[in-house]
Tab-separated table of N, CA, C and O in Angstrom:
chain	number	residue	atom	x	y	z
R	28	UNK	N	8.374	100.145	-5.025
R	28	UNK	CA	8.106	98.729	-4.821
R	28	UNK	C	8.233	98.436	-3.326
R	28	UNK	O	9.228	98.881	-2.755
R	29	UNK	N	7.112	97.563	-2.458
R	29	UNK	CA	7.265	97.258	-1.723
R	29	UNK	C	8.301	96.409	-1.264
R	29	UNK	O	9.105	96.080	-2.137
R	30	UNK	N	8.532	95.881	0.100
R	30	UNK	CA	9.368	94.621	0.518
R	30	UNK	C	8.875	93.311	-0.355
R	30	UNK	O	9.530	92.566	-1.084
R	31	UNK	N	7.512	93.309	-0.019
R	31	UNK	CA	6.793	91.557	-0.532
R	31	UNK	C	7.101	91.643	-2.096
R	31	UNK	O	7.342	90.665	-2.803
R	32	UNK	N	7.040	93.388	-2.655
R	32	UNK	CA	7.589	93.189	-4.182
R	32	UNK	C	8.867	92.261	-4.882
R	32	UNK	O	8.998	91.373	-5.725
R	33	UNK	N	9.818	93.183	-3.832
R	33	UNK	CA	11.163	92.691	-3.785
R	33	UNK	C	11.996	92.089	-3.639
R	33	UNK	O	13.146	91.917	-4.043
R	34	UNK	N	10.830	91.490	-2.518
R	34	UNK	CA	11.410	89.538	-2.567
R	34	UNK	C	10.704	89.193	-3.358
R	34	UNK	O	11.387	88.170	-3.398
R	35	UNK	N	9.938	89.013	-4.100
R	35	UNK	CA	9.156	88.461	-5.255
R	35	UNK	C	9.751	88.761	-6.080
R	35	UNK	O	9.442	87.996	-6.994
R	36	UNK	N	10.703	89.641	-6.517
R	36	UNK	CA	11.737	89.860	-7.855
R	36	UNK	C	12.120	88.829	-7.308
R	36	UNK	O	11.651	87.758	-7.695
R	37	UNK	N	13.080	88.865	-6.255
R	37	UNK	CA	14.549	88.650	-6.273
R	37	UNK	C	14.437	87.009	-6.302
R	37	UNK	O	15.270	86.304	-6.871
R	38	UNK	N	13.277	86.501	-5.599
R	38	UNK	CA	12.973	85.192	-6.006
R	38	UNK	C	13.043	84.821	-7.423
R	38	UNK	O	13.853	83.966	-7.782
R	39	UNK	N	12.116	85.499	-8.409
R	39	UNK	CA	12.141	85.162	-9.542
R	39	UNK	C	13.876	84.844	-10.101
R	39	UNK	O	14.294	83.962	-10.852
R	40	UNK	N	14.710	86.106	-9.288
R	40	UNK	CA	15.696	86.311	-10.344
R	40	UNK	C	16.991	85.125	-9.912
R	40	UNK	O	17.951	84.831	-10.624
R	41	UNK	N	16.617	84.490	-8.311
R	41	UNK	CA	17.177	83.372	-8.156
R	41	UNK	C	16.668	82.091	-8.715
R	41	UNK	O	17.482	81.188	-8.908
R	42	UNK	N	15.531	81.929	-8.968
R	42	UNK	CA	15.210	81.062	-9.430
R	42	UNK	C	15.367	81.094	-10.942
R	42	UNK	O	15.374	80.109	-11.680
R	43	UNK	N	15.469	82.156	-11.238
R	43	UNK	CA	15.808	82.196	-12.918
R	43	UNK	C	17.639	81.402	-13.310
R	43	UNK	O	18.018	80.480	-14.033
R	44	UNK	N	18.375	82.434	-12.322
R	44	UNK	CA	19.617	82.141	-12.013
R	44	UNK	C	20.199	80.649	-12.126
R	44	UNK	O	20.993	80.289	-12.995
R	45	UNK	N	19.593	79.711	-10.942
R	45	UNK	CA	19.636	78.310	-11.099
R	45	UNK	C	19.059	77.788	-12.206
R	45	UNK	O	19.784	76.944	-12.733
R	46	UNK	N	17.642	78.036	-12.965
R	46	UNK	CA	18.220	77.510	-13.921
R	46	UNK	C	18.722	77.703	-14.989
R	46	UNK	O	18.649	76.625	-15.579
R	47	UNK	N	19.234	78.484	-15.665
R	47	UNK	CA	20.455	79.241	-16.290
R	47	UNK	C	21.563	78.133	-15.998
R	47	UNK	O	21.873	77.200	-16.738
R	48	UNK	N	22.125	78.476	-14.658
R	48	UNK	CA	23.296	77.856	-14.121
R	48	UNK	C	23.139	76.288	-14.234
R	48	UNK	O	24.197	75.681	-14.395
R	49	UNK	N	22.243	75.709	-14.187
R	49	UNK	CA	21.984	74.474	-13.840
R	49	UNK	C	21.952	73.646	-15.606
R	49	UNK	O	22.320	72.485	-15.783
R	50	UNK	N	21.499	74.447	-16.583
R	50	UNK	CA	21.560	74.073	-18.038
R	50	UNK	C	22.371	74.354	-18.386
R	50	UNK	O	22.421	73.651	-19.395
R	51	UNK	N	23.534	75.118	-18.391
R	51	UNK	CA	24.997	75.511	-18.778
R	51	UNK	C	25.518	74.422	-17.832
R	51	UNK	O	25.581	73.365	-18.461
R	52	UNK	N	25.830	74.308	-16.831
R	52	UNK	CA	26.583	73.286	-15.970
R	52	UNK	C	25.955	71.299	-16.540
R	52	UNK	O	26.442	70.209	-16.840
R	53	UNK	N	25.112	71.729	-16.431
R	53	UNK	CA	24.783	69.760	-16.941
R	53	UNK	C	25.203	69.707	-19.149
R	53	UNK	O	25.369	68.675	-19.798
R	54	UNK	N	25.256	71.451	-19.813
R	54	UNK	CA	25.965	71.269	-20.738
R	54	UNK	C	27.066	70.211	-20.861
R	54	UNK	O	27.306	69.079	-21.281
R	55	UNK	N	27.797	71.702	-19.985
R	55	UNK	CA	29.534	71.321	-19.695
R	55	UNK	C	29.566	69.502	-19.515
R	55	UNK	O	30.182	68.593	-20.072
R	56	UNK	N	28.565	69.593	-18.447
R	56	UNK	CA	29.067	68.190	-17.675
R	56	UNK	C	28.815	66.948	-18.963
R	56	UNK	O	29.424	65.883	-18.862
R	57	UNK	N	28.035	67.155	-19.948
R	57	UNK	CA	27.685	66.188	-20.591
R	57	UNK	C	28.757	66.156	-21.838
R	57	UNK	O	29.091	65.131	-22.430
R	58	UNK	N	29.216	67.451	-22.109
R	58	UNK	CA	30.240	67.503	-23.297
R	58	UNK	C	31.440	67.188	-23.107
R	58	UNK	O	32.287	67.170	-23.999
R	59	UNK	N	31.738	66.761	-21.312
R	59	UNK	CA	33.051	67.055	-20.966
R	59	UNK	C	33.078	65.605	-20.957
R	59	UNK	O	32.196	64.994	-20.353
R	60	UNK	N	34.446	64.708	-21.861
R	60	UNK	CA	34.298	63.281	-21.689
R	60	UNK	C	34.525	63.018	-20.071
R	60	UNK	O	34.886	63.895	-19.286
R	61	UNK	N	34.146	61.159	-19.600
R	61	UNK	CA	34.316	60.894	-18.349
R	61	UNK	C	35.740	60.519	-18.234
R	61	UNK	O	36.207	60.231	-19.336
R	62	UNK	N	36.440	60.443	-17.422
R	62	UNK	CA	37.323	59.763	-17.108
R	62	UNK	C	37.571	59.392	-15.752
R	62	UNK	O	37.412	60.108	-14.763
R	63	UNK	N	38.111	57.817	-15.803
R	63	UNK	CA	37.868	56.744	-14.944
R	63	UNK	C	38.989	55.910	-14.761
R	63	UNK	O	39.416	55.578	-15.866
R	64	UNK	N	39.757	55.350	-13.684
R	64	UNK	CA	40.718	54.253	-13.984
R	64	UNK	C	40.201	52.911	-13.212
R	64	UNK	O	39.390	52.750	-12.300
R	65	UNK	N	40.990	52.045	-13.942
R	65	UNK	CA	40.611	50.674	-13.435
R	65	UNK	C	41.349	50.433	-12.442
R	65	UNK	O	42.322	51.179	-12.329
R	66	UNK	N	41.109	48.990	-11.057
R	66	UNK	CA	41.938	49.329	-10.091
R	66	UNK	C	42.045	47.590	-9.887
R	66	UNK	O	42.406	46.939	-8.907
R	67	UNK	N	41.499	47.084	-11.449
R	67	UNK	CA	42.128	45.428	-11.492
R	67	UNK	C	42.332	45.161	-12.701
R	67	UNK	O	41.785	45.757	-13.628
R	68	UNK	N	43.230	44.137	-12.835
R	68	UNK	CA	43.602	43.686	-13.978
R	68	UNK	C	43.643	42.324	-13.818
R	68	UNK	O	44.153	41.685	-12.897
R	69	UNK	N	42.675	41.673	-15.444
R	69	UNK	CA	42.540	40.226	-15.409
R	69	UNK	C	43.691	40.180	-16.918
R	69	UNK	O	43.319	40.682	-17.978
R	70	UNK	N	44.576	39.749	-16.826
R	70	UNK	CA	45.197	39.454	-17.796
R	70	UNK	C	44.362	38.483	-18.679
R	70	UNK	O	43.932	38.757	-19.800
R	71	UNK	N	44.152	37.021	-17.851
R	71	UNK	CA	43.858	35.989	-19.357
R	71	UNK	C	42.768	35.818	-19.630
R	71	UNK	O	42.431	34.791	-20.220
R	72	UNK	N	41.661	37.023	-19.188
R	72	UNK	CA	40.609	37.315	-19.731
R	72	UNK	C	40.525	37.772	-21.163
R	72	UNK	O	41.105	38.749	-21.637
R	73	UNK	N	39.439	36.633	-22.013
R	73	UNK	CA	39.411	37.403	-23.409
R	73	UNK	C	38.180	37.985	-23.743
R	73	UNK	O	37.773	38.086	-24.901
R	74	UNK	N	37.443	38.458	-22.510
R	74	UNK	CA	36.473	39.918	-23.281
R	74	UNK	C	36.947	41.166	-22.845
R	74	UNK	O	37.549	41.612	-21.868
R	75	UNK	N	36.337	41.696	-24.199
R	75	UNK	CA	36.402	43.316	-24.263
R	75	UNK	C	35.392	43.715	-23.033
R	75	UNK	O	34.634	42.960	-22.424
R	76	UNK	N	35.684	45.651	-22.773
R	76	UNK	CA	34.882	46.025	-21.972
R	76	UNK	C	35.302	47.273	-22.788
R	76	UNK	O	36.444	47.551	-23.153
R	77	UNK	N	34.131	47.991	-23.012
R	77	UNK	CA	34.528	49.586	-24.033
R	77	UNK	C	33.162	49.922	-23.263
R	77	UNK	O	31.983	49.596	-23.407
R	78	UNK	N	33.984	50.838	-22.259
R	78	UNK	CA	32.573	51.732	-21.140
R	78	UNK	C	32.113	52.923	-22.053
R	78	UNK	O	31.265	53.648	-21.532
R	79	UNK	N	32.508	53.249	-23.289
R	79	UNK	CA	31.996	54.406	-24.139
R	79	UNK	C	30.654	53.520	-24.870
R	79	UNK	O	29.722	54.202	-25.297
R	80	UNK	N	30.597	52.386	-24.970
R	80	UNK	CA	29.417	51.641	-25.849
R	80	UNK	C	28.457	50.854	-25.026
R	80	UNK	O	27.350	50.376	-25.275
R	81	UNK	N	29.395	50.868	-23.720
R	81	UNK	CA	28.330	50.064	-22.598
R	81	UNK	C	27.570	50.561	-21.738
R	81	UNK	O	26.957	49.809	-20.980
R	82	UNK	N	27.437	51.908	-21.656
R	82	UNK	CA	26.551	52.842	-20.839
R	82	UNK	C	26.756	53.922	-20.809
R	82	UNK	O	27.539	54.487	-21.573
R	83	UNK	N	25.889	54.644	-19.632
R	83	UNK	CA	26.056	55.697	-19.644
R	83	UNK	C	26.796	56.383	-18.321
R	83	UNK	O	26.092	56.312	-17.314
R	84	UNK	N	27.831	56.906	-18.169
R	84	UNK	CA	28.507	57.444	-17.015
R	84	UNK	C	28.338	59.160	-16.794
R	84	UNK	O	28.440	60.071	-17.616
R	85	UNK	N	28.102	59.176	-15.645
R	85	UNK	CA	27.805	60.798	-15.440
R	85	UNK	C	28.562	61.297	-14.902
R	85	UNK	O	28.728	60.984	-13.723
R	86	UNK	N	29.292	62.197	-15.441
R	86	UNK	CA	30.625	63.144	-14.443
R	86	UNK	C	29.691	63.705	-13.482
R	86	UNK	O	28.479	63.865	-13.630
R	87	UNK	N	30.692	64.087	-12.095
R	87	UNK	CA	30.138	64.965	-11.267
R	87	UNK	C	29.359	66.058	-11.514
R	87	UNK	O	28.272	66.350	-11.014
R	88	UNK	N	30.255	66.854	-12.638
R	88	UNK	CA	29.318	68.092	-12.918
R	88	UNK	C	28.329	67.560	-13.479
R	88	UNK	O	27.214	67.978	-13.168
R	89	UNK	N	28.445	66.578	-14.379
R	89	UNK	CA	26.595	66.690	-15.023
R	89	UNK	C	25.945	66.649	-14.114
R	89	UNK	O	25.165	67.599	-14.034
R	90	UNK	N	25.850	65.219	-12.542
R	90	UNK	CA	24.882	65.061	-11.191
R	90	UNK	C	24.963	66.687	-10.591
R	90	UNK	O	23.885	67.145	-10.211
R	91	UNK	N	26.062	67.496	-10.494
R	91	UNK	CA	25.451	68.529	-10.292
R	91	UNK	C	24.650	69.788	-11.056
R	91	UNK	O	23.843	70.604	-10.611
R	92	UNK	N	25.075	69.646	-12.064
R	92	UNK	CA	24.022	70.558	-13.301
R	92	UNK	C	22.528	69.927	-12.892
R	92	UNK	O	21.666	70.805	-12.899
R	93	UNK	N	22.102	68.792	-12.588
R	93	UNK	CA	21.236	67.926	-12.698
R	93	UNK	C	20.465	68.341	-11.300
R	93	UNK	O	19.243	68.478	-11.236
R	94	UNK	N	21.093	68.465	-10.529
R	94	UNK	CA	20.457	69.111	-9.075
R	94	UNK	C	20.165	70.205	-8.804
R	94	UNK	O	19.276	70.557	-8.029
R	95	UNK	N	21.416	71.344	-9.865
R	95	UNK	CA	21.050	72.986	-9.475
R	95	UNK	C	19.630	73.192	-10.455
R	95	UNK	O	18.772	73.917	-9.952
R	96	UNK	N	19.319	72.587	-11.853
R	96	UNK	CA	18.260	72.721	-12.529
R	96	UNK	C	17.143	72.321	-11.658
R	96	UNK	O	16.295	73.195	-11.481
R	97	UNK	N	16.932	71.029	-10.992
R	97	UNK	CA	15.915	70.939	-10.311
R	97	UNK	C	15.746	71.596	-9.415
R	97	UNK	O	14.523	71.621	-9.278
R	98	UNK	N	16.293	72.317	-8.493
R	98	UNK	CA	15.742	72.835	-7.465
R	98	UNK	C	15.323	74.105	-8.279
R	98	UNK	O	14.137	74.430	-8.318
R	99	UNK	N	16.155	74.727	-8.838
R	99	UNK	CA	15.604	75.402	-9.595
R	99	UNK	C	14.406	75.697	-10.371
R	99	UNK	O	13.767	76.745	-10.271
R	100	UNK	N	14.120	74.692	-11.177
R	100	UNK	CA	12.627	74.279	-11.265
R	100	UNK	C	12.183	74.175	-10.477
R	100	UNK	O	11.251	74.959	-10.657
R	101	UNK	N	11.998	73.656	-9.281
R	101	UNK	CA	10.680	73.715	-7.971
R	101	UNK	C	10.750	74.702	-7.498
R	101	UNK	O	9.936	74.677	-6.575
R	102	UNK	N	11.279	75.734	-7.527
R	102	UNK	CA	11.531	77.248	-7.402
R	102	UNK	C	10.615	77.752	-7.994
R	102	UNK	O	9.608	78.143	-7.404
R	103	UNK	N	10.741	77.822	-8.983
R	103	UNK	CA	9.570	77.973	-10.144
R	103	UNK	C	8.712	77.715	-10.268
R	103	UNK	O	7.896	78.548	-10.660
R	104	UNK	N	8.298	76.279	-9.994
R	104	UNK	CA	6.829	75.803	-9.886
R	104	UNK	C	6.054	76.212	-8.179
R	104	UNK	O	4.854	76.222	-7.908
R	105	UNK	N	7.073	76.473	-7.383
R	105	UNK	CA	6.544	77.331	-6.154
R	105	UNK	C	6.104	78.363	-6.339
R	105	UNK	O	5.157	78.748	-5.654
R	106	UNK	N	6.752	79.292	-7.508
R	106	UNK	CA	6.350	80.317	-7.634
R	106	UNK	C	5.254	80.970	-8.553
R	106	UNK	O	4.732	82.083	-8.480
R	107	UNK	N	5.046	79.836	-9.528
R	107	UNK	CA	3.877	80.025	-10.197
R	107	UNK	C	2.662	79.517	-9.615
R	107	UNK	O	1.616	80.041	-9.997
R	108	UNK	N	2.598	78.452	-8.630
R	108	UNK	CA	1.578	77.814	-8.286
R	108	UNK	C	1.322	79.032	-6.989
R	108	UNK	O	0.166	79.441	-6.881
R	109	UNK	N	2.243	79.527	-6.148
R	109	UNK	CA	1.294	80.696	-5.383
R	109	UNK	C	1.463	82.171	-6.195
R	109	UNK	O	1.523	83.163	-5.469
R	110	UNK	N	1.535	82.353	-7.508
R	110	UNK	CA	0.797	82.865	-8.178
R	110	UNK	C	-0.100	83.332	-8.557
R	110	UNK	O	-0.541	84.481	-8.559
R	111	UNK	N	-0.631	81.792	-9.149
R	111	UNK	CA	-2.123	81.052	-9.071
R	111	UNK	C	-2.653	80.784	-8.310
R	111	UNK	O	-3.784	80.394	-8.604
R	112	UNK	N	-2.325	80.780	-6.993
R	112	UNK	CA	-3.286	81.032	-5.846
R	112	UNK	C	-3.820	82.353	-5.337
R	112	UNK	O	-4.889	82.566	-4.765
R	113	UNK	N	-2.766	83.272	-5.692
R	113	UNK	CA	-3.069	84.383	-4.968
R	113	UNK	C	-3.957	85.343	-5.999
R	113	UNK	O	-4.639	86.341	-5.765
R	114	UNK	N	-3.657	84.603	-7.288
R	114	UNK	CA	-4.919	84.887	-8.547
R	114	UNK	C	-6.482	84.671	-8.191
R	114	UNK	O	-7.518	85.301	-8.399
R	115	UNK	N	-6.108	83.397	-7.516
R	115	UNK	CA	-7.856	83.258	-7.525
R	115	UNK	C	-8.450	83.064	-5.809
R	115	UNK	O	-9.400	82.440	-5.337
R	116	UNK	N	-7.566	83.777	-5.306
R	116	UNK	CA	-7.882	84.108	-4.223
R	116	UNK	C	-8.651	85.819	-4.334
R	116	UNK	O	-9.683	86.295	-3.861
R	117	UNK	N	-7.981	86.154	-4.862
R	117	UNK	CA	-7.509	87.619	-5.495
R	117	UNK	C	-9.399	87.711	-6.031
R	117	UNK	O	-10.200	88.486	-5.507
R	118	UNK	N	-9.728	86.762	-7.109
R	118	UNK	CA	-10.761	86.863	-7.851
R	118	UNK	C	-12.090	86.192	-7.281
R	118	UNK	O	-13.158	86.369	-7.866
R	119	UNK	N	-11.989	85.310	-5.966
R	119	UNK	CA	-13.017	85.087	-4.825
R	119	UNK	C	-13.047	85.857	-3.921
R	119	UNK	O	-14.037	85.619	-3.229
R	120	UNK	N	-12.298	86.927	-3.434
R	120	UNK	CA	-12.602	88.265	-2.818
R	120	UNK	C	-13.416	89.022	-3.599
R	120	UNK	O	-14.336	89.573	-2.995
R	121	UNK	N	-13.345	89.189	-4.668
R	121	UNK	CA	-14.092	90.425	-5.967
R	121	UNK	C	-14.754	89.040	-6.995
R	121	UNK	O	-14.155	88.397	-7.857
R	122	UNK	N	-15.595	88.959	-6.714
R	122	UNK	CA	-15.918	88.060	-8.408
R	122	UNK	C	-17.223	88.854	-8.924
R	122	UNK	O	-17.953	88.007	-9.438
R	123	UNK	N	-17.832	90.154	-9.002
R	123	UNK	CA	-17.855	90.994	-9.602
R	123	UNK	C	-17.056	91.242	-10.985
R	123	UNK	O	-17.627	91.225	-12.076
R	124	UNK	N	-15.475	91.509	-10.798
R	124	UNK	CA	-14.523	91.688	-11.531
R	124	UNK	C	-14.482	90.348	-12.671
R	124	UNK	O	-13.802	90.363	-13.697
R	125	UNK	N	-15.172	89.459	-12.331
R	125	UNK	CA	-15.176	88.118	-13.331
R	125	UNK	C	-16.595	88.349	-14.279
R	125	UNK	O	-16.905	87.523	-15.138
């Protein structure tokens, strides 16, 4: 295998890597409850506030599971789209072969 081979693995196998890492990590991050403290208190307030029914909160790890998958994916879509270029580059040099 050439050099251009071998970075062309090793790309694949980083970009495979992240996202692997990036869907196991935004797992974790989503299974792992949030936790949060409050830093006021209204005593003679009479509404409820239950942040488990009022939205949605994202632990750190999920925003980072959420970032290593994407780059990850554009990794991927870099790498299929000059792919596909070098496919039909490949097949407008020779179009005989078509």
């Amino acid at each position: 295998m050439d050099k251009a081979g071998a970075r062309r693995s090793a790309a694949w196998i980083i970009a495979g890597a992240l996202v692997a890492t990036g869907v196991v990590v935004v797992i974790v991050g989503v299974l792992t409850p949030v936790a949060f403290g409050w830093f006021a208190y209204q005593p003679l307030a009479a509404a409820t506030f239950a942040p488990a029914t009022s939205g949605l909160f994202l632990s750190r790890t999920t925003i980072i599971g959420w970032l290593v998958l994407t780059i990850g994916l554009l990794i991927v879509a870099y790498l299929l789209g000059r792919r596909a270029g070098s496919a039909k580059r490949a097949s407008a040099q020779h179009p005989e072969a078509h």
